[in-house]
Short mmCIF file of C-alpha atoms in Angstrom, two decimals:
data_model
loop_
_atom_site.label_atom_id
_atom_site.label_comp_id
_atom_site.label_asym_id
_atom_site.label_seq_id
_atom_site.Cartn_x
_atom_site.Cartn_y
_atom_site.Cartn_z
CA MET A 22 27.76 -8.23 2.54
CA LEU A 23 28.11 -8.49 6.44
CA ALA A 24 31.41 -9.75 5.98
CA ARG A 25 32.74 -6.53 4.41
CA LEU A 26 31.30 -4.24 7.26
CA PRO A 27 34.19 -2.39 9.04
CA ARG A 28 34.26 -3.31 12.82
CA PRO A 29 32.11 -0.34 13.93
CA ALA A 30 29.35 -0.85 11.51
CA ALA A 31 29.38 -4.56 12.47
CA ILE A 32 28.82 -3.53 16.28
CA LEU A 33 25.97 -1.04 15.49
CA PHE A 34 24.39 -3.84 13.13
CA ALA A 35 24.56 -6.32 16.14
CA LEU A 36 23.04 -3.69 18.41
CA LEU A 37 20.56 -3.21 15.76
CA MET A 38 19.54 -6.84 15.78
CA LEU A 39 19.17 -6.90 19.47
CA ALA A 40 16.90 -3.80 19.25
CA VAL A 41 14.55 -5.44 16.65
CA THR A 42 14.43 -8.88 18.95
CA ALA A 43 13.54 -6.91 21.94
CA TRP A 44 10.69 -4.92 19.72
CA CYS A 45 9.50 -8.08 18.39
CA PHE A 46 8.93 -9.42 21.79
CA SER A 47 7.32 -6.30 23.24
CA VAL A 48 5.31 -4.79 20.58
CA THR A 49 1.69 -6.00 20.05
CA PRO A 50 0.80 -4.62 16.63
CA PRO A 51 -2.84 -3.92 15.00
CA PRO A 52 -4.57 -7.10 13.89
CA ILE A 53 -5.00 -8.13 10.44
CA LYS A 54 -8.30 -8.14 9.01
CA THR A 55 -9.85 -10.97 7.86
CA ALA A 56 -13.36 -12.18 6.35
CA LYS A 57 -16.11 -13.25 8.98
CA LYS A 58 -16.36 -16.92 9.31
CA GLY A 59 -18.70 -17.80 6.75
CA GLY A 60 -18.51 -14.68 4.88
CA TYR A 61 -17.62 -14.22 0.95
CA THR A 62 -13.59 -14.12 0.61
CA ASP A 63 -11.33 -13.10 -2.23
CA GLY A 64 -10.68 -16.82 -2.76
CA ARG A 65 -14.23 -17.39 -3.33
CA LEU A 66 -14.70 -14.50 -5.53
CA TYR A 67 -11.91 -15.71 -8.12
CA HIS A 68 -13.31 -19.33 -7.97
CA ASP A 69 -17.06 -17.96 -8.79
CA ILE A 70 -15.47 -15.55 -11.72
CA ALA A 71 -13.72 -18.78 -13.26
CA ALA A 72 -17.09 -20.54 -12.97
CA GLN A 73 -18.75 -17.92 -15.03
CA VAL A 74 -15.89 -17.69 -17.36
CA ALA A 75 -16.07 -21.83 -17.80
CA GLN A 76 -19.84 -20.99 -18.91
CA GLY A 77 -19.14 -18.85 -21.49
CA LYS A 78 -19.10 -15.42 -20.01
CA PRO A 79 -16.63 -13.10 -21.15
CA TYR A 80 -14.01 -12.76 -18.10
CA HIS A 81 -14.36 -8.65 -17.73
CA GLN A 82 -18.23 -8.61 -17.47
CA ALA A 83 -18.12 -11.70 -15.09
CA ALA A 84 -15.60 -10.09 -12.76
CA ALA A 85 -17.43 -6.66 -12.61
CA GLU A 86 -20.94 -8.17 -11.88
CA LEU A 87 -19.34 -10.44 -9.21
CA HIS A 88 -17.52 -7.49 -7.82
CA ARG A 89 -20.61 -5.23 -7.74
CA ALA A 90 -22.82 -7.99 -6.22
CA HIS A 91 -20.52 -9.00 -3.36
CA HIS A 92 -19.26 -5.22 -2.68
CA TYR A 93 -15.94 -5.16 -3.96
CA PRO A 94 -14.43 -2.24 -5.38
CA LEU A 95 -14.16 -1.61 -9.29
CA LYS A 96 -12.21 1.64 -9.24
CA PRO A 97 -9.42 2.18 -10.08
CA PHE A 98 -9.42 -0.68 -12.84
CA PHE A 99 -6.35 -2.72 -11.25
CA THR A 100 -9.12 -3.56 -8.24
CA MET A 101 -9.91 -5.87 -10.99
CA ARG A 102 -6.89 -8.55 -11.20
CA PRO A 103 -5.84 -9.62 -14.62
CA PRO A 104 -7.41 -12.05 -16.15
CA THR A 105 -4.75 -14.74 -16.49
CA GLU A 106 -5.32 -17.20 -13.74
CA MET A 107 -9.17 -17.24 -13.68
CA GLU A 108 -8.90 -17.80 -17.52
CA ILE A 109 -6.48 -20.74 -16.95
CA SER A 110 -8.42 -22.23 -14.04
CA ALA A 111 -11.65 -21.84 -16.24
CA ILE A 112 -10.06 -24.35 -18.73
CA ILE A 113 -7.95 -26.65 -16.52
CA GLY A 114 -9.95 -26.45 -13.22
CA TRP A 115 -8.95 -25.42 -9.97
CA LYS A 116 -7.12 -28.72 -9.34
CA GLY A 117 -5.51 -28.35 -12.55
CA PHE A 118 -3.99 -24.95 -11.82
CA GLN A 119 -3.23 -26.23 -8.17
CA LYS A 120 -1.07 -29.28 -9.93
CA LEU A 121 0.34 -26.31 -12.06
CA CYS A 122 1.61 -24.56 -8.89
CA ILE A 123 2.89 -27.63 -7.37
CA VAL A 124 5.05 -28.25 -10.36
CA MET A 125 6.50 -24.72 -9.91
CA LEU A 126 7.19 -25.39 -6.45
CA VAL A 127 8.80 -28.48 -7.33
CA ALA A 128 11.15 -26.37 -9.93
CA GLY A 129 11.62 -24.03 -6.70
CA ILE A 130 13.35 -26.74 -4.73
CA PHE A 131 15.28 -28.37 -7.24
CA THR A 132 16.70 -25.06 -8.54
CA TRP A 133 17.55 -23.60 -5.28
CA ALA A 134 19.01 -26.47 -4.23
CA ILE A 135 21.49 -26.84 -7.00
CA ALA A 136 21.91 -23.61 -8.70
CA HIS A 137 24.42 -22.34 -6.17
CA GLU A 138 26.97 -25.55 -6.23
CA GLY A 139 30.13 -24.49 -5.58
CA ARG A 140 29.06 -21.00 -3.72
CA LEU A 141 27.34 -22.83 -0.77
CA THR A 142 27.95 -25.78 1.12
CA GLY A 143 25.92 -28.89 0.55
CA ILE A 144 23.84 -28.11 3.91
CA GLU A 145 23.34 -24.66 2.85
CA ARG A 146 21.88 -25.78 -0.58
CA PHE A 147 19.68 -28.59 0.91
CA LEU A 148 18.47 -25.95 3.54
CA ALA A 149 17.52 -23.52 0.89
CA GLY A 150 15.55 -26.08 -0.75
CA ALA A 151 13.94 -27.20 2.67
CA ALA A 152 12.78 -23.47 3.09
CA ILE A 153 11.28 -23.26 -0.51
CA ALA A 154 9.69 -26.63 0.51
CA VAL A 155 8.07 -25.37 3.88
CA GLY A 156 7.22 -21.94 2.48
CA GLY A 157 5.25 -23.64 -0.41
CA THR A 158 3.11 -25.92 1.68
CA ALA A 159 0.25 -23.51 0.92
CA VAL A 160 -0.10 -25.40 -2.60
CA SER A 161 -2.05 -27.81 -0.72
CA SER A 162 -4.91 -25.76 -0.88
CA ASP A 163 -6.59 -24.77 -4.60
CA TRP A 164 -8.59 -21.88 -2.59
CA LEU A 165 -5.17 -20.35 -1.56
CA MET A 166 -3.85 -20.54 -5.18
CA ALA A 167 -6.65 -18.66 -6.23
CA LEU A 168 -5.10 -15.70 -4.73
CA GLN A 169 -2.63 -14.50 -7.24
CA GLU A 170 -0.03 -13.61 -4.96
CA TYR A 171 0.55 -17.45 -4.36
CA PRO A 172 1.05 -18.69 -7.83
CA ALA A 173 3.01 -15.14 -8.77
CA GLY A 174 5.45 -16.00 -5.79
CA LEU A 175 6.34 -19.40 -6.83
CA CYS A 176 7.03 -18.13 -10.28
CA ILE A 177 9.57 -15.49 -8.73
CA ALA A 178 11.19 -18.29 -6.42
CA VAL A 179 12.37 -20.17 -9.51
CA ALA A 180 13.27 -17.05 -11.53
CA PHE A 181 15.18 -15.53 -8.33
CA ALA A 182 17.37 -18.71 -8.02
CA GLY A 183 18.18 -18.58 -11.86
CA VAL A 184 19.19 -14.62 -11.92
CA ILE A 185 21.81 -14.92 -8.90
CA GLY A 186 22.63 -18.75 -9.69
CA TRP A 187 22.73 -19.51 -13.36
CA PRO A 188 22.96 -16.03 -14.92
CA ARG A 189 23.56 -17.44 -18.28
CA GLN A 190 20.01 -19.13 -18.25
CA TRP A 191 18.05 -16.25 -18.59
CA TRP A 192 16.20 -17.91 -21.39
CA TYR A 193 14.12 -19.93 -19.00
CA VAL A 194 14.21 -16.97 -16.27
CA VAL A 195 12.44 -14.71 -18.33
CA PRO A 196 9.33 -16.73 -19.66
CA VAL A 197 9.04 -17.92 -16.03
CA LEU A 198 8.85 -14.54 -14.38
CA GLY A 199 6.54 -13.43 -17.38
CA ALA A 200 4.17 -15.94 -16.14
CA GLY A 201 4.25 -14.33 -12.62
CA LEU A 202 3.97 -11.14 -13.75
CA PHE A 203 0.71 -11.82 -16.28
CA ILE A 204 -0.65 -13.44 -13.13
CA ARG A 205 -0.04 -10.28 -10.63
CA GLU A 206 1.35 -7.48 -11.42
CA LEU A 207 3.28 -7.09 -7.96
CA ALA A 208 5.87 -9.31 -9.87
CA LEU A 209 7.08 -6.15 -12.10
CA PRO A 210 9.79 -4.73 -9.18
CA PHE A 211 11.65 -8.19 -9.98
CA ALA A 212 11.44 -7.75 -13.69
CA LEU A 213 12.57 -4.14 -13.55
CA LEU A 214 15.28 -5.07 -11.05
CA ALA A 215 16.48 -7.98 -13.23
CA LEU A 216 16.74 -5.62 -16.06
CA VAL A 217 18.76 -2.97 -14.72
CA TYR A 218 21.08 -5.84 -13.05
CA ALA A 219 21.51 -7.50 -16.67
CA ALA A 220 22.50 -4.08 -17.70
CA TRP A 221 24.92 -3.85 -15.00
CA ASN A 222 26.48 -7.00 -16.16
CA GLN A 223 26.44 -5.94 -19.65
CA ARG A 224 24.56 -8.85 -20.78
CA TRP A 225 22.47 -6.98 -23.61
CA VAL A 226 20.60 -9.79 -25.02
CA GLU A 227 19.31 -10.67 -21.70
CA VAL A 228 18.52 -6.69 -21.26
CA GLY A 229 16.49 -6.79 -24.63
CA ALA A 230 14.49 -10.05 -23.45
CA TRP A 231 13.62 -8.32 -20.16
CA ALA A 232 12.34 -5.19 -22.06
CA ALA A 233 10.55 -6.98 -24.42
CA LEU A 234 8.60 -8.99 -21.71
CA ILE A 235 8.00 -5.54 -19.99
CA ALA A 236 6.65 -3.98 -23.14
CA VAL A 237 4.31 -6.80 -23.90
CA TRP A 238 3.06 -6.86 -20.41
CA GLY A 239 2.36 -2.93 -20.61
CA VAL A 240 0.24 -3.70 -23.85
CA PHE A 241 -1.58 -6.59 -21.65
CA MET A 242 -2.44 -4.25 -19.37
CA ALA A 243 -3.77 -1.37 -21.28
CA LEU A 244 -6.02 -3.53 -22.94
CA HIS A 245 -7.07 -4.92 -19.45
CA ALA A 246 -7.50 -1.71 -17.92
CA GLN A 247 -9.43 -0.49 -21.27
CA LEU A 248 -11.96 -3.64 -20.82
CA ALA A 249 -11.97 -3.17 -17.16
CA MET A 250 -13.06 0.54 -17.18
CA ALA A 251 -15.66 -0.48 -20.25
CA GLN A 252 -17.78 -2.24 -16.96
CA TRP A 253 -17.87 0.82 -15.01
CA ARG A 254 -21.15 2.18 -13.72
CA PRO A 255 -22.19 5.22 -11.61
CA GLY A 256 -22.08 3.93 -7.98
CA ASP A 257 -19.58 1.60 -8.45
CA ILE A 258 -17.60 1.51 -5.60
CA GLN A 259 -14.02 3.45 -5.35
CA SER A 260 -10.73 1.42 -3.66
CA GLN A 261 -9.84 3.02 -0.15
CA GLY A 262 -6.42 3.37 -1.46
CA TRP A 263 -3.14 1.62 -0.78
CA HIS A 264 -0.95 4.08 1.45
CA ALA A 265 -2.01 2.58 4.87
CA MET A 266 2.13 2.88 5.96
CA GLN A 267 1.87 0.09 8.36
CA GLY A 268 5.47 0.15 8.75
CA PHE A 269 7.86 -3.04 9.74
CA SER A 270 4.97 -4.80 11.60
CA GLY A 271 2.77 -4.77 8.81
CA PHE A 272 5.68 -6.25 6.45
CA LEU A 273 6.07 -9.21 9.18
CA LYS A 274 2.29 -9.69 9.68
CA ALA A 275 2.19 -10.39 5.82
CA VAL A 276 5.19 -12.81 5.84
CA ILE A 277 3.38 -14.30 9.26
CA TYR A 278 0.03 -14.92 7.98
CA THR A 279 1.11 -16.44 4.22
CA THR A 280 3.13 -18.85 5.67
CA PRO A 281 3.45 -21.43 8.65
CA LEU A 282 4.65 -18.98 10.86
CA GLN A 283 1.22 -18.08 11.47
CA ARG A 284 0.99 -21.31 14.06
CA LEU A 285 3.51 -19.50 16.42
CA PRO A 286 2.73 -17.38 19.19
CA LEU A 287 2.56 -13.65 18.04
CA HIS A 288 5.92 -12.76 19.23
CA TRP A 289 7.73 -15.67 18.40
CA ALA A 290 6.39 -15.51 14.79
CA LEU A 291 7.25 -11.63 14.44
CA PHE A 292 10.75 -12.66 15.44
CA GLY A 293 11.10 -15.99 13.10
CA ALA A 294 9.63 -13.30 10.20
CA ALA A 295 12.28 -11.06 10.84
CA LEU A 296 15.24 -13.48 10.75
CA PRO A 297 15.45 -14.09 7.12
CA LEU A 298 16.40 -10.05 6.52
CA ALA A 299 19.51 -10.52 8.16
CA GLY A 300 20.23 -14.12 6.30
CA TRP A 301 20.23 -12.72 3.07
CA LEU A 302 23.03 -10.12 4.09
CA ALA A 303 25.18 -13.26 3.83
CA LEU A 304 25.35 -12.83 0.42
CA GLY A 305 28.20 -10.66 -1.37
CA GLY A 306 29.25 -9.08 -4.58
CA ARG A 307 26.70 -8.21 -7.23
CA GLU A 308 24.40 -11.00 -6.57
CA GLY A 309 24.36 -10.31 -3.02
CA VAL A 310 23.39 -6.39 -3.99
CA PHE A 311 20.56 -7.76 -6.36
CA ALA A 312 19.06 -10.14 -3.63
CA ASN A 313 19.34 -7.62 -1.15
CA LEU A 314 17.27 -4.83 -3.29
CA LEU A 315 14.73 -7.48 -4.21
CA VAL A 316 14.07 -8.38 -0.47
CA TRP A 317 14.36 -5.16 1.06
CA GLY A 318 12.45 -3.66 -1.74
CA TYR A 319 9.34 -5.91 -1.19
CA ALA A 320 9.75 -5.76 2.11
CA ILE A 321 9.37 -1.77 2.12
CA MET A 322 6.55 -1.81 -0.49
CA ILE A 323 4.59 -3.88 1.75
CA ALA A 324 5.29 -1.92 4.73
CA MET A 325 4.31 1.14 2.73
CA PHE A 326 1.51 0.20 0.90
CA SER A 327 -0.41 -2.70 2.33
CA ARG A 328 -3.37 -2.49 4.08
CA PRO A 329 -4.49 -4.86 6.95
CA ASP A 330 -6.88 -6.38 4.75
CA THR A 331 -4.41 -7.05 1.75
CA PHE A 332 -2.13 -9.25 4.14
CA TYR A 333 -1.78 -11.76 1.30
CA TRP A 334 0.46 -9.26 -0.29
CA GLY A 335 2.89 -11.46 1.88
CA ALA A 336 2.64 -14.66 -0.56
CA ILE A 337 4.61 -12.43 -3.40
CA VAL A 338 7.52 -13.08 -1.07
CA ASN A 339 6.53 -16.45 -0.44
CA PRO A 340 8.43 -18.92 -0.43
CA TRP A 341 11.82 -17.55 -1.58
CA TYR A 342 11.98 -14.96 1.35
CA LEU A 343 12.53 -18.12 3.71
CA VAL A 344 15.66 -18.89 1.84
CA GLY A 345 17.01 -16.42 4.32
CA TYR A 346 16.70 -19.12 6.99
CA ALA A 347 19.30 -21.18 5.19
CA LEU A 348 21.49 -18.23 5.09
CA LEU A 349 21.42 -16.97 8.59
CA PRO A 350 24.17 -19.16 10.18
CA ARG A 351 26.75 -17.66 7.65
CA ALA A 352 25.61 -14.47 8.33
CA MET A 353 26.07 -14.61 11.90
CA VAL A 354 29.81 -16.11 11.58
CA GLN A 355 30.32 -13.13 9.22
CA LEU A 356 28.83 -10.85 11.90
CA TYR A 357 31.01 -12.50 14.26
CA TRP A 358 34.51 -12.13 12.67
CA ALA A 359 33.36 -8.50 11.42
CA ILE A 360 32.85 -7.67 15.12
CA ARG A 361 36.41 -9.10 15.79
CA GLY A 362 37.97 -6.95 13.11
CA GLN A 363 38.24 -9.97 10.51
CA ARG A 364 36.66 -11.53 7.31
CA ARG A 365 35.04 -15.10 7.16
CA ALA A 366 32.45 -17.14 5.17
CA GLU A 367 31.85 -14.78 2.62
CA VAL A 368 29.85 -16.40 -0.29
CA ALA A 369 32.48 -16.79 -3.28
CA PRO A 370 31.33 -14.57 -6.11
CA LEU A 371 30.09 -15.98 -9.64
CA PRO A 372 33.21 -16.61 -12.28
CA ALA A 373 34.01 -13.92 -14.25
CA GLY A 374 31.98 -13.47 -17.64
CA SER A 375 29.14 -15.49 -16.21
#
């Protein structure tokens, strides 16, 4: 997309990048909020719920009792997570669920490394797979996998590569994304965008598949809502809401604290978390439109609605957001030539009829 910028717009974009860089190294955003050392964490909550379900207690009853006992909100209904992950973990154990996540990570590395053959260079495809691998290091912890954003993000990573790299293979993309959607509803923007994208490309069977997935998920969530609200009691805690409006720093912090970037000094971490946004702009054509609507859409969602204590929302873009690093050199070449008034290094579009 950067390759198509007119020269004045390319210059303005370069100046914007310099301004963002200066901001990253000068701003001190408010800190995130984590549980006190030794305190009761969300990961502990989900492990405890799964343990009670494994003992035969119905999910919604177990979740309500533990939410109430540890002062977690129960209203509105979606403060209680969908039962999918805890039910699976109650059957196969958290180590078993962790192994499923490892399989999904390997699938993500594989698909990003080969799905764009003929469109990206071998080095770029290798770096894309490496970015998925680095971003997916959280699978080493079954406690982190208890936070539903991580496994849902892994599902999005696999589905994302398929949508823009293997558009005819939607038959595997839809169920993979569906798994993420049933684990965490934050995957819904992907499903909606994929439906619109399939319609834009006049792939009507795929449109029907996405519509069917969203409809089934809607019924699932309606049933979940009914069962969750049946557990309400007077005095149950109401959520403080999701309108923190943290802004750009809120998104960057969410990326930092759900990836290995958290090991860097804060200002370098902010800069590092912002770079992939520019890298994604290297993609052109309809695939580039889809990719950037997804990337920037999630960035805006997290910036607007996440709270300092829900920084783990960043895991929904982990590890696929980091693929922007692999595309960054191409983006910078495109920007250089656009500033000079020429076009270079644009990613080739998919063949007609794909």
